[in-house]
Amino acid sequence: MSLYPHARIILATMTVTQFMVQSEATRQAEVKEAVTALLSPPQEDERLFIHCLSNGGAKRVYSIAGVYQKATGSPLPVKAMVIDSAPGIPQFRRDLHALSVPARKLNWLLWAPYMTVVVAVASAIYVSVHWMPKWWWRELVWGPHEGVNDHALINPKCLKGFVYSKEDIIIDWRDVEGHAKLAEEKGYRVEKKLIEGAEHVKMFKGAGGEEDYWGFVKMIWDKAMD
Protein backbone atom coordinates (compact mmCIF):
# COMPACT_ATOMS: atom_id res chain seq x y z
CA MET A 1 0.00 0.00 0.00
CA SER A 2 1.62 3.22 -1.16
CA LEU A 3 0.27 5.30 1.73
CA TYR A 4 1.96 3.07 4.31
CA PRO A 5 4.74 1.14 2.50
CA HIS A 6 6.25 -0.34 5.67
CA ALA A 7 2.99 -1.62 7.16
CA ARG A 8 2.31 -5.30 7.77
CA ILE A 9 -0.82 -6.15 5.79
CA ILE A 10 -3.32 -8.88 6.65
CA LEU A 11 -5.80 -9.51 3.81
CA ALA A 12 -9.04 -11.30 4.73
CA THR A 13 -11.59 -12.03 2.01
CA MET A 14 -15.04 -13.64 1.97
CA THR A 15 -16.99 -15.45 -0.76
CA VAL A 16 -20.76 -15.33 -1.19
CA THR A 17 -21.01 -18.93 0.06
CA GLN A 18 -18.98 -18.13 3.18
CA PHE A 19 -21.11 -15.07 3.80
CA MET A 20 -24.42 -16.86 3.45
CA VAL A 21 -23.82 -20.37 4.77
CA GLN A 22 -20.99 -20.47 7.30
CA SER A 23 -21.64 -20.36 11.02
CA GLU A 24 -19.82 -17.80 13.16
CA ALA A 25 -17.87 -20.65 14.78
CA THR A 26 -16.54 -21.66 11.35
CA ARG A 27 -15.72 -18.07 10.43
CA GLN A 28 -13.83 -17.60 13.69
CA ALA A 29 -11.87 -20.79 13.07
CA GLU A 30 -10.86 -19.43 9.65
CA VAL A 31 -9.52 -16.14 11.02
CA LYS A 32 -7.39 -17.57 13.84
CA GLU A 33 -4.29 -17.19 11.66
CA ALA A 34 -5.05 -13.48 11.31
CA VAL A 35 -5.24 -13.11 15.08
CA THR A 36 -2.00 -15.08 15.45
CA ALA A 37 -0.37 -12.58 13.08
CA LEU A 38 -1.74 -9.67 15.09
CA LEU A 39 -0.30 -11.12 18.29
CA SER A 40 3.09 -11.96 16.81
CA PRO A 41 6.02 -9.61 17.60
CA PRO A 42 6.64 -6.76 17.29
CA GLN A 43 3.47 -5.36 18.88
CA GLU A 44 4.41 -2.50 21.20
CA ASP A 45 5.20 0.03 18.48
CA GLU A 46 2.57 -1.16 16.01
CA ARG A 47 -0.82 0.46 15.52
CA LEU A 48 -3.77 -1.28 13.90
CA PHE A 49 -5.69 0.26 11.01
CA ILE A 50 -8.62 -1.60 9.42
CA HIS A 51 -10.03 -0.92 5.96
CA CYS A 52 -13.08 -3.09 5.34
CA LEU A 53 -15.27 -3.35 2.26
CA SER A 54 -18.98 -4.18 2.20
CA ASN A 55 -20.90 -6.34 4.68
CA GLY A 56 -18.49 -9.22 4.08
CA GLY A 57 -15.57 -7.11 5.26
CA ALA A 58 -17.48 -5.96 8.34
CA LYS A 59 -18.35 -9.56 9.10
CA ARG A 60 -14.67 -10.58 8.90
CA VAL A 61 -13.78 -7.79 11.33
CA TYR A 62 -16.47 -9.06 13.70
CA SER A 63 -15.02 -12.58 13.57
CA ILE A 64 -11.42 -11.42 14.05
CA ALA A 65 -12.46 -9.22 16.97
CA GLY A 66 -14.30 -12.14 18.54
CA VAL A 67 -11.27 -14.44 18.34
CA TYR A 68 -8.98 -11.68 19.60
CA GLN A 69 -11.25 -11.00 22.57
CA LYS A 70 -11.35 -14.69 23.49
CA ALA A 71 -7.56 -14.94 23.26
CA THR A 72 -6.69 -11.77 25.19
CA GLY A 73 -9.77 -10.72 27.13
CA SER A 74 -9.50 -7.30 25.46
CA PRO A 75 -11.19 -5.60 22.50
CA LEU A 76 -9.39 -5.46 19.16
CA PRO A 77 -6.91 -2.56 19.62
CA VAL A 78 -7.77 -0.86 16.34
CA LYS A 79 -6.90 2.84 16.20
CA ALA A 80 -8.91 3.66 13.08
CA MET A 81 -11.29 1.85 10.79
CA VAL A 82 -12.51 2.88 7.35
CA ILE A 83 -15.81 1.19 6.51
CA ASP A 84 -16.44 1.30 2.76
CA SER A 85 -19.94 0.54 1.40
CA ALA A 86 -21.22 -0.91 4.68
CA PRO A 87 -22.95 -1.90 6.83
CA GLY A 88 -26.41 -2.52 5.43
CA ILE A 89 -29.57 -4.39 6.38
CA PRO A 90 -31.04 -6.95 3.91
CA GLN A 91 -33.43 -5.49 1.34
CA PHE A 92 -34.92 -7.68 -1.37
CA ARG A 93 -33.92 -5.67 -4.45
CA ARG A 94 -30.41 -4.97 -3.17
CA ASP A 95 -29.83 -8.57 -2.03
CA LEU A 96 -31.06 -9.84 -5.38
CA HIS A 97 -28.45 -7.74 -7.15
CA ALA A 98 -25.64 -8.74 -4.79
CA LEU A 99 -26.36 -12.47 -5.02
CA SER A 100 -26.70 -12.36 -8.80
CA VAL A 101 -23.18 -11.01 -9.36
CA PRO A 102 -21.53 -14.48 -9.56
CA ALA A 103 -24.01 -15.48 -12.29
CA ARG A 104 -23.12 -12.74 -14.74
CA LYS A 105 -20.80 -14.95 -16.78
CA LEU A 106 -22.98 -18.07 -16.76
CA ASN A 107 -24.77 -19.28 -19.89
CA TRP A 108 -28.57 -19.19 -19.72
CA LEU A 109 -28.87 -22.94 -18.97
CA LEU A 110 -27.04 -22.36 -15.69
CA TRP A 111 -28.19 -18.79 -15.14
CA ALA A 112 -31.93 -19.62 -14.99
CA PRO A 113 -31.78 -22.21 -12.17
CA TYR A 114 -29.18 -20.15 -10.31
CA MET A 115 -31.39 -17.06 -10.38
CA THR A 116 -34.39 -19.12 -9.26
CA VAL A 117 -32.45 -20.07 -6.16
CA VAL A 118 -31.26 -16.48 -5.70
CA VAL A 119 -34.83 -15.14 -5.75
CA ALA A 120 -35.91 -17.76 -3.23
CA VAL A 121 -32.96 -17.02 -0.92
CA ALA A 122 -33.37 -13.24 -1.15
CA SER A 123 -37.08 -13.58 -0.38
CA ALA A 124 -36.45 -15.84 2.61
CA ILE A 125 -33.78 -13.53 4.02
CA TYR A 126 -35.92 -10.43 3.63
CA VAL A 127 -38.95 -11.98 5.32
CA SER A 128 -36.87 -13.52 8.11
CA VAL A 129 -34.81 -10.42 8.88
CA HIS A 130 -37.76 -8.03 8.93
CA TRP A 131 -40.42 -10.25 10.46
CA MET A 132 -38.65 -12.79 12.67
CA PRO A 133 -36.99 -12.23 16.09
CA LYS A 134 -33.39 -10.97 15.94
CA TRP A 135 -31.95 -14.24 17.21
CA TRP A 136 -33.25 -15.97 14.06
CA TRP A 137 -30.66 -14.26 11.84
CA ARG A 138 -28.14 -13.26 14.48
CA GLU A 139 -25.16 -14.99 12.85
CA LEU A 140 -25.93 -13.73 9.35
CA VAL A 141 -27.03 -10.17 10.09
CA TRP A 142 -27.46 -8.84 13.60
CA GLY A 143 -24.36 -10.25 15.29
CA PRO A 144 -21.87 -8.59 12.91
CA HIS A 145 -24.04 -5.47 12.51
CA GLU A 146 -24.15 -4.81 16.25
CA GLY A 147 -20.77 -6.34 17.05
CA VAL A 148 -18.66 -3.74 15.24
CA ASN A 149 -20.14 -1.15 17.62
CA ASP A 150 -19.52 -3.27 20.71
CA HIS A 151 -16.89 -1.89 23.11
CA ALA A 152 -16.09 -5.45 24.21
CA LEU A 153 -14.99 -6.26 20.65
CA ILE A 154 -13.79 -2.97 19.13
CA ASN A 155 -11.57 -0.45 20.91
CA PRO A 156 -13.90 2.27 22.32
CA LYS A 157 -11.35 4.92 21.24
CA CYS A 158 -11.37 3.76 17.61
CA LEU A 159 -12.05 6.46 15.01
CA LYS A 160 -14.50 5.21 12.40
CA GLY A 161 -14.68 6.61 8.90
CA PHE A 162 -17.73 5.72 6.81
CA VAL A 163 -17.52 6.20 3.05
CA TYR A 164 -20.66 5.50 1.04
CA SER A 165 -22.83 6.56 -1.88
CA LYS A 166 -26.51 7.06 -2.68
CA GLU A 167 -25.85 5.35 -6.02
CA ASP A 168 -24.79 2.10 -4.31
CA ILE A 169 -27.48 -0.40 -5.35
CA ILE A 170 -26.38 -3.05 -2.83
CA ILE A 171 -26.05 -1.07 0.43
CA ASP A 172 -28.61 1.60 1.33
CA TRP A 173 -26.86 4.85 2.29
CA ARG A 174 -29.47 5.40 5.02
CA ASP A 175 -28.40 2.16 6.69
CA VAL A 176 -24.81 3.41 6.74
CA GLU A 177 -25.79 6.74 8.26
CA GLY A 178 -27.98 4.99 10.83
CA HIS A 179 -25.08 2.76 11.85
CA ALA A 180 -22.73 5.76 12.03
CA LYS A 181 -25.20 7.55 14.30
CA LEU A 182 -25.38 4.50 16.56
CA ALA A 183 -21.57 4.39 16.69
CA GLU A 184 -21.53 8.01 17.86
CA GLU A 185 -24.14 7.23 20.49
CA LYS A 186 -21.90 4.41 21.71
CA GLY A 187 -19.06 6.92 22.15
CA TYR A 188 -17.01 6.23 19.01
CA ARG A 189 -15.55 9.13 17.07
CA VAL A 190 -17.08 9.16 13.60
CA GLU A 191 -16.33 10.77 10.25
CA LYS A 192 -18.59 10.35 7.21
CA LYS A 193 -17.99 10.90 3.52
CA LEU A 194 -20.86 10.69 1.04
CA ILE A 195 -19.48 10.32 -2.48
CA GLU A 196 -21.56 11.18 -5.52
CA GLY A 197 -21.80 8.83 -8.47
CA ALA A 198 -19.98 5.85 -6.93
CA GLU A 199 -20.91 2.19 -7.21
CA HIS A 200 -20.63 -0.46 -4.50
CA VAL A 201 -17.02 -0.81 -3.23
CA LYS A 202 -15.93 1.51 -6.05
CA MET A 203 -16.05 4.73 -4.07
CA PHE A 204 -12.67 5.76 -5.47
CA LYS A 205 -14.33 6.04 -8.90
CA GLY A 206 -16.95 8.52 -7.74
CA ALA A 207 -16.81 12.31 -7.72
CA GLY A 208 -13.35 13.42 -6.68
CA GLY A 209 -11.70 10.23 -7.91
CA GLU A 210 -8.91 8.34 -6.21
CA GLU A 211 -7.24 11.44 -4.81
CA ASP A 212 -10.37 12.37 -2.85
CA TYR A 213 -10.96 8.80 -1.67
CA TRP A 214 -7.44 8.13 -0.45
CA GLY A 215 -7.31 11.61 1.01
CA PHE A 216 -10.23 10.64 3.25
CA VAL A 217 -8.49 7.40 4.24
CA LYS A 218 -5.32 9.30 5.14
CA MET A 219 -7.32 11.89 7.07
CA ILE A 220 -8.92 9.16 9.19
CA TRP A 221 -5.53 7.70 10.09
CA ASP A 222 -3.98 11.09 10.81
CA LYS A 223 -6.88 12.13 13.07
CA ALA A 224 -6.73 8.82 14.91
CA MET A 225 -3.08 9.49 15.72
CA ASP A 226 -3.74 12.96 17.17
Tab-separated table of C-alpha atoms in Angstrom:
chain	number	residue	atom	x	y	z
A	1	MET	CA	0.000	0.000	0.000
A	2	SER	CA	1.621	3.221	-1.163
A	3	LEU	CA	0.272	5.305	1.735
A	4	TYR	CA	1.960	3.067	4.305
A	5	PRO	CA	4.740	1.141	2.503
A	6	HIS	CA	6.245	-0.339	5.671
A	7	ALA	CA	2.989	-1.625	7.163
A	8	ARG	CA	2.305	-5.297	7.767
A	9	ILE	CA	-0.824	-6.153	5.786
A	10	ILE	CA	-3.323	-8.876	6.649
A	11	LEU	CA	-5.801	-9.510	3.813
A	12	ALA	CA	-9.036	-11.304	4.725
A	13	THR	CA	-11.594	-12.033	2.007
A	14	MET	CA	-15.036	-13.638	1.967
A	15	THR	CA	-16.986	-15.452	-0.758
A	16	VAL	CA	-20.765	-15.332	-1.189
A	17	THR	CA	-21.008	-18.927	0.062
A	18	GLN	CA	-18.980	-18.135	3.177
A	19	PHE	CA	-21.106	-15.065	3.802
A	20	MET	CA	-24.422	-16.860	3.449
A	21	VAL	CA	-23.822	-20.367	4.767
A	22	GLN	CA	-20.991	-20.470	7.301
A	23	SER	CA	-21.636	-20.358	11.021
A	24	GLU	CA	-19.825	-17.798	13.158
A	25	ALA	CA	-17.870	-20.649	14.779
A	26	THR	CA	-16.539	-21.658	11.351
A	27	ARG	CA	-15.717	-18.068	10.434
A	28	GLN	CA	-13.830	-17.598	13.691
A	29	ALA	CA	-11.866	-20.785	13.070
A	30	GLU	CA	-10.864	-19.426	9.652
A	31	VAL	CA	-9.516	-16.138	11.021
A	32	LYS	CA	-7.388	-17.566	13.837
A	33	GLU	CA	-4.287	-17.186	11.660
A	34	ALA	CA	-5.047	-13.480	11.305
A	35	VAL	CA	-5.239	-13.114	15.084
A	36	THR	CA	-1.997	-15.077	15.455
A	37	ALA	CA	-0.372	-12.585	13.079
A	38	LEU	CA	-1.739	-9.667	15.091
A	39	LEU	CA	-0.303	-11.124	18.289
A	40	SER	CA	3.091	-11.959	16.810
A	41	PRO	CA	6.016	-9.614	17.604
A	42	PRO	CA	6.636	-6.756	17.287
A	43	GLN	CA	3.470	-5.363	18.881
A	44	GLU	CA	4.415	-2.501	21.203
A	45	ASP	CA	5.200	0.030	18.479
A	46	GLU	CA	2.567	-1.155	16.009
A	47	ARG	CA	-0.819	0.460	15.518
A	48	LEU	CA	-3.768	-1.281	13.899
A	49	PHE	CA	-5.690	0.261	11.008
A	50	ILE	CA	-8.620	-1.598	9.415
A	51	HIS	CA	-10.026	-0.919	5.957
A	52	CYS	CA	-13.084	-3.092	5.339
A	53	LEU	CA	-15.268	-3.345	2.260
A	54	SER	CA	-18.982	-4.175	2.200
A	55	ASN	CA	-20.896	-6.337	4.682
A	56	GLY	CA	-18.489	-9.218	4.079
A	57	GLY	CA	-15.569	-7.114	5.263
A	58	ALA	CA	-17.483	-5.958	8.339
A	59	LYS	CA	-18.353	-9.564	9.100
A	60	ARG	CA	-14.669	-10.580	8.899
A	61	VAL	CA	-13.784	-7.785	11.326
A	62	TYR	CA	-16.465	-9.060	13.704
A	63	SER	CA	-15.019	-12.583	13.572
A	64	ILE	CA	-11.423	-11.416	14.053
A	65	ALA	CA	-12.462	-9.216	16.972
A	66	GLY	CA	-14.302	-12.142	18.544
A	67	VAL	CA	-11.275	-14.437	18.336
A	68	TYR	CA	-8.975	-11.682	19.603
A	69	GLN	CA	-11.248	-11.001	22.569
A	70	LYS	CA	-11.353	-14.691	23.488
A	71	ALA	CA	-7.557	-14.941	23.263
A	72	THR	CA	-6.689	-11.774	25.187
A	73	GLY	CA	-9.769	-10.717	27.130
A	74	SER	CA	-9.501	-7.305	25.462
A	75	PRO	CA	-11.185	-5.602	22.501
A	76	LEU	CA	-9.394	-5.463	19.163
A	77	PRO	CA	-6.909	-2.556	19.618
A	78	VAL	CA	-7.774	-0.863	16.342
A	79	LYS	CA	-6.899	2.839	16.195
A	80	ALA	CA	-8.906	3.661	13.084
A	81	MET	CA	-11.294	1.850	10.786
A	82	VAL	CA	-12.514	2.878	7.348
A	83	ILE	CA	-15.812	1.190	6.510
A	84	ASP	CA	-16.442	1.300	2.762
A	85	SER	CA	-19.938	0.538	1.395
A	86	ALA	CA	-21.216	-0.908	4.676
A	87	PRO	CA	-22.954	-1.896	6.826
A	88	GLY	CA	-26.408	-2.520	5.432
A	89	ILE	CA	-29.572	-4.390	6.379
A	90	PRO	CA	-31.038	-6.946	3.908
A	91	GLN	CA	-33.428	-5.491	1.343
A	92	PHE	CA	-34.916	-7.684	-1.370
A	93	ARG	CA	-33.916	-5.673	-4.447
A	94	ARG	CA	-30.411	-4.970	-3.168
A	95	ASP	CA	-29.825	-8.566	-2.033
A	96	LEU	CA	-31.059	-9.844	-5.381
A	97	HIS	CA	-28.452	-7.738	-7.154
A	98	ALA	CA	-25.643	-8.738	-4.792
A	99	LEU	CA	-26.355	-12.470	-5.023
A	100	SER	CA	-26.704	-12.362	-8.804
A	101	VAL	CA	-23.177	-11.005	-9.364
A	102	PRO	CA	-21.528	-14.485	-9.564
A	103	ALA	CA	-24.010	-15.483	-12.288
A	104	ARG	CA	-23.123	-12.742	-14.741
A	105	LYS	CA	-20.795	-14.945	-16.783
A	106	LEU	CA	-22.984	-18.067	-16.761
A	107	ASN	CA	-24.771	-19.277	-19.886
A	108	TRP	CA	-28.566	-19.189	-19.722
A	109	LEU	CA	-28.873	-22.939	-18.965
A	110	LEU	CA	-27.041	-22.357	-15.687
A	111	TRP	CA	-28.195	-18.787	-15.141
A	112	ALA	CA	-31.930	-19.616	-14.994
A	113	PRO	CA	-31.780	-22.213	-12.168
A	114	TYR	CA	-29.179	-20.151	-10.312
A	115	MET	CA	-31.388	-17.063	-10.375
A	116	THR	CA	-34.391	-19.119	-9.262
A	117	VAL	CA	-32.446	-20.073	-6.157
A	118	VAL	CA	-31.259	-16.478	-5.696
A	119	VAL	CA	-34.827	-15.139	-5.754
A	120	ALA	CA	-35.910	-17.765	-3.225
A	121	VAL	CA	-32.964	-17.023	-0.922
A	122	ALA	CA	-33.371	-13.238	-1.146
A	123	SER	CA	-37.083	-13.579	-0.382
A	124	ALA	CA	-36.452	-15.838	2.613
A	125	ILE	CA	-33.777	-13.531	4.018
A	126	TYR	CA	-35.924	-10.433	3.631
A	127	VAL	CA	-38.950	-11.982	5.323
A	128	SER	CA	-36.874	-13.517	8.110
A	129	VAL	CA	-34.814	-10.418	8.884
A	130	HIS	CA	-37.755	-8.026	8.926
A	131	TRP	CA	-40.419	-10.249	10.463
A	132	MET	CA	-38.649	-12.789	12.668
A	133	PRO	CA	-36.992	-12.234	16.094
A	134	LYS	CA	-33.390	-10.967	15.938
A	135	TRP	CA	-31.951	-14.241	17.209
A	136	TRP	CA	-33.254	-15.970	14.063
A	137	TRP	CA	-30.665	-14.258	11.844
A	138	ARG	CA	-28.141	-13.256	14.481
A	139	GLU	CA	-25.160	-14.994	12.848
A	140	LEU	CA	-25.928	-13.734	9.355
A	141	VAL	CA	-27.029	-10.171	10.091
A	142	TRP	CA	-27.463	-8.839	13.602
A	143	GLY	CA	-24.362	-10.250	15.290
A	144	PRO	CA	-21.871	-8.586	12.915
A	145	HIS	CA	-24.036	-5.470	12.508
A	146	GLU	CA	-24.154	-4.809	16.250
A	147	GLY	CA	-20.771	-6.341	17.052
A	148	VAL	CA	-18.664	-3.743	15.238
A	149	ASN	CA	-20.144	-1.146	17.615
A	150	ASP	CA	-19.517	-3.275	20.710
A	151	HIS	CA	-16.893	-1.893	23.111
A	152	ALA	CA	-16.095	-5.449	24.212
A	153	LEU	CA	-14.988	-6.263	20.653
A	154	ILE	CA	-13.790	-2.975	19.128
A	155	ASN	CA	-11.573	-0.448	20.912
A	156	PRO	CA	-13.896	2.275	22.319
A	157	LYS	CA	-11.351	4.915	21.239
A	158	CYS	CA	-11.371	3.760	17.608
A	159	LEU	CA	-12.046	6.462	15.015
A	160	LYS	CA	-14.499	5.212	12.396
A	161	GLY	CA	-14.678	6.614	8.895
A	162	PHE	CA	-17.730	5.723	6.808
A	163	VAL	CA	-17.515	6.201	3.052
A	164	TYR	CA	-20.656	5.501	1.039
A	165	SER	CA	-22.835	6.560	-1.876
A	166	LYS	CA	-26.509	7.061	-2.682
A	167	GLU	CA	-25.847	5.347	-6.018
A	168	ASP	CA	-24.787	2.097	-4.308
A	169	ILE	CA	-27.477	-0.404	-5.352
A	170	ILE	CA	-26.380	-3.054	-2.832
A	171	ILE	CA	-26.048	-1.073	0.428
A	172	ASP	CA	-28.608	1.598	1.327
A	173	TRP	CA	-26.865	4.851	2.290
A	174	ARG	CA	-29.470	5.401	5.016
A	175	ASP	CA	-28.399	2.159	6.694
A	176	VAL	CA	-24.813	3.409	6.738
A	177	GLU	CA	-25.786	6.744	8.257
A	178	GLY	CA	-27.976	4.990	10.827
A	179	HIS	CA	-25.082	2.765	11.847
A	180	ALA	CA	-22.728	5.758	12.030
A	181	LYS	CA	-25.199	7.553	14.301
A	182	LEU	CA	-25.382	4.503	16.561
A	183	ALA	CA	-21.571	4.392	16.691
A	184	GLU	CA	-21.533	8.014	17.858
A	185	GLU	CA	-24.142	7.230	20.495
A	186	LYS	CA	-21.901	4.414	21.708
A	187	GLY	CA	-19.063	6.916	22.150
A	188	TYR	CA	-17.010	6.227	19.012
A	189	ARG	CA	-15.545	9.130	17.067
A	190	VAL	CA	-17.084	9.158	13.603
A	191	GLU	CA	-16.327	10.774	10.250
A	192	LYS	CA	-18.591	10.352	7.215
A	193	LYS	CA	-17.991	10.904	3.520
A	194	LEU	CA	-20.855	10.693	1.043
A	195	ILE	CA	-19.479	10.316	-2.480
A	196	GLU	CA	-21.558	11.180	-5.522
A	197	GLY	CA	-21.800	8.829	-8.473
A	198	ALA	CA	-19.981	5.854	-6.929
A	199	GLU	CA	-20.914	2.187	-7.213
A	200	HIS	CA	-20.627	-0.460	-4.503
A	201	VAL	CA	-17.020	-0.806	-3.226
A	202	LYS	CA	-15.932	1.510	-6.052
A	203	MET	CA	-16.047	4.727	-4.066
A	204	PHE	CA	-12.665	5.759	-5.473
A	205	LYS	CA	-14.329	6.039	-8.896
A	206	GLY	CA	-16.946	8.524	-7.736
A	207	ALA	CA	-16.810	12.312	-7.724
A	208	GLY	CA	-13.353	13.416	-6.679
A	209	GLY	CA	-11.698	10.234	-7.910
A	210	GLU	CA	-8.909	8.340	-6.208
A	211	GLU	CA	-7.241	11.443	-4.806
A	212	ASP	CA	-10.368	12.369	-2.851
A	213	TYR	CA	-10.964	8.798	-1.672
A	214	TRP	CA	-7.443	8.128	-0.454
A	215	GLY	CA	-7.305	11.614	1.009
A	216	PHE	CA	-10.228	10.643	3.247
A	217	VAL	CA	-8.495	7.404	4.243
A	218	LYS	CA	-5.320	9.296	5.141
A	219	MET	CA	-7.316	11.895	7.072
A	220	ILE	CA	-8.924	9.163	9.192
A	221	TRP	CA	-5.532	7.698	10.095
A	222	ASP	CA	-3.980	11.094	10.812
A	223	LYS	CA	-6.881	12.134	13.070
A	224	ALA	CA	-6.727	8.816	14.906
A	225	MET	CA	-3.079	9.485	15.718
A	226	ASP	CA	-3.741	12.961	17.171
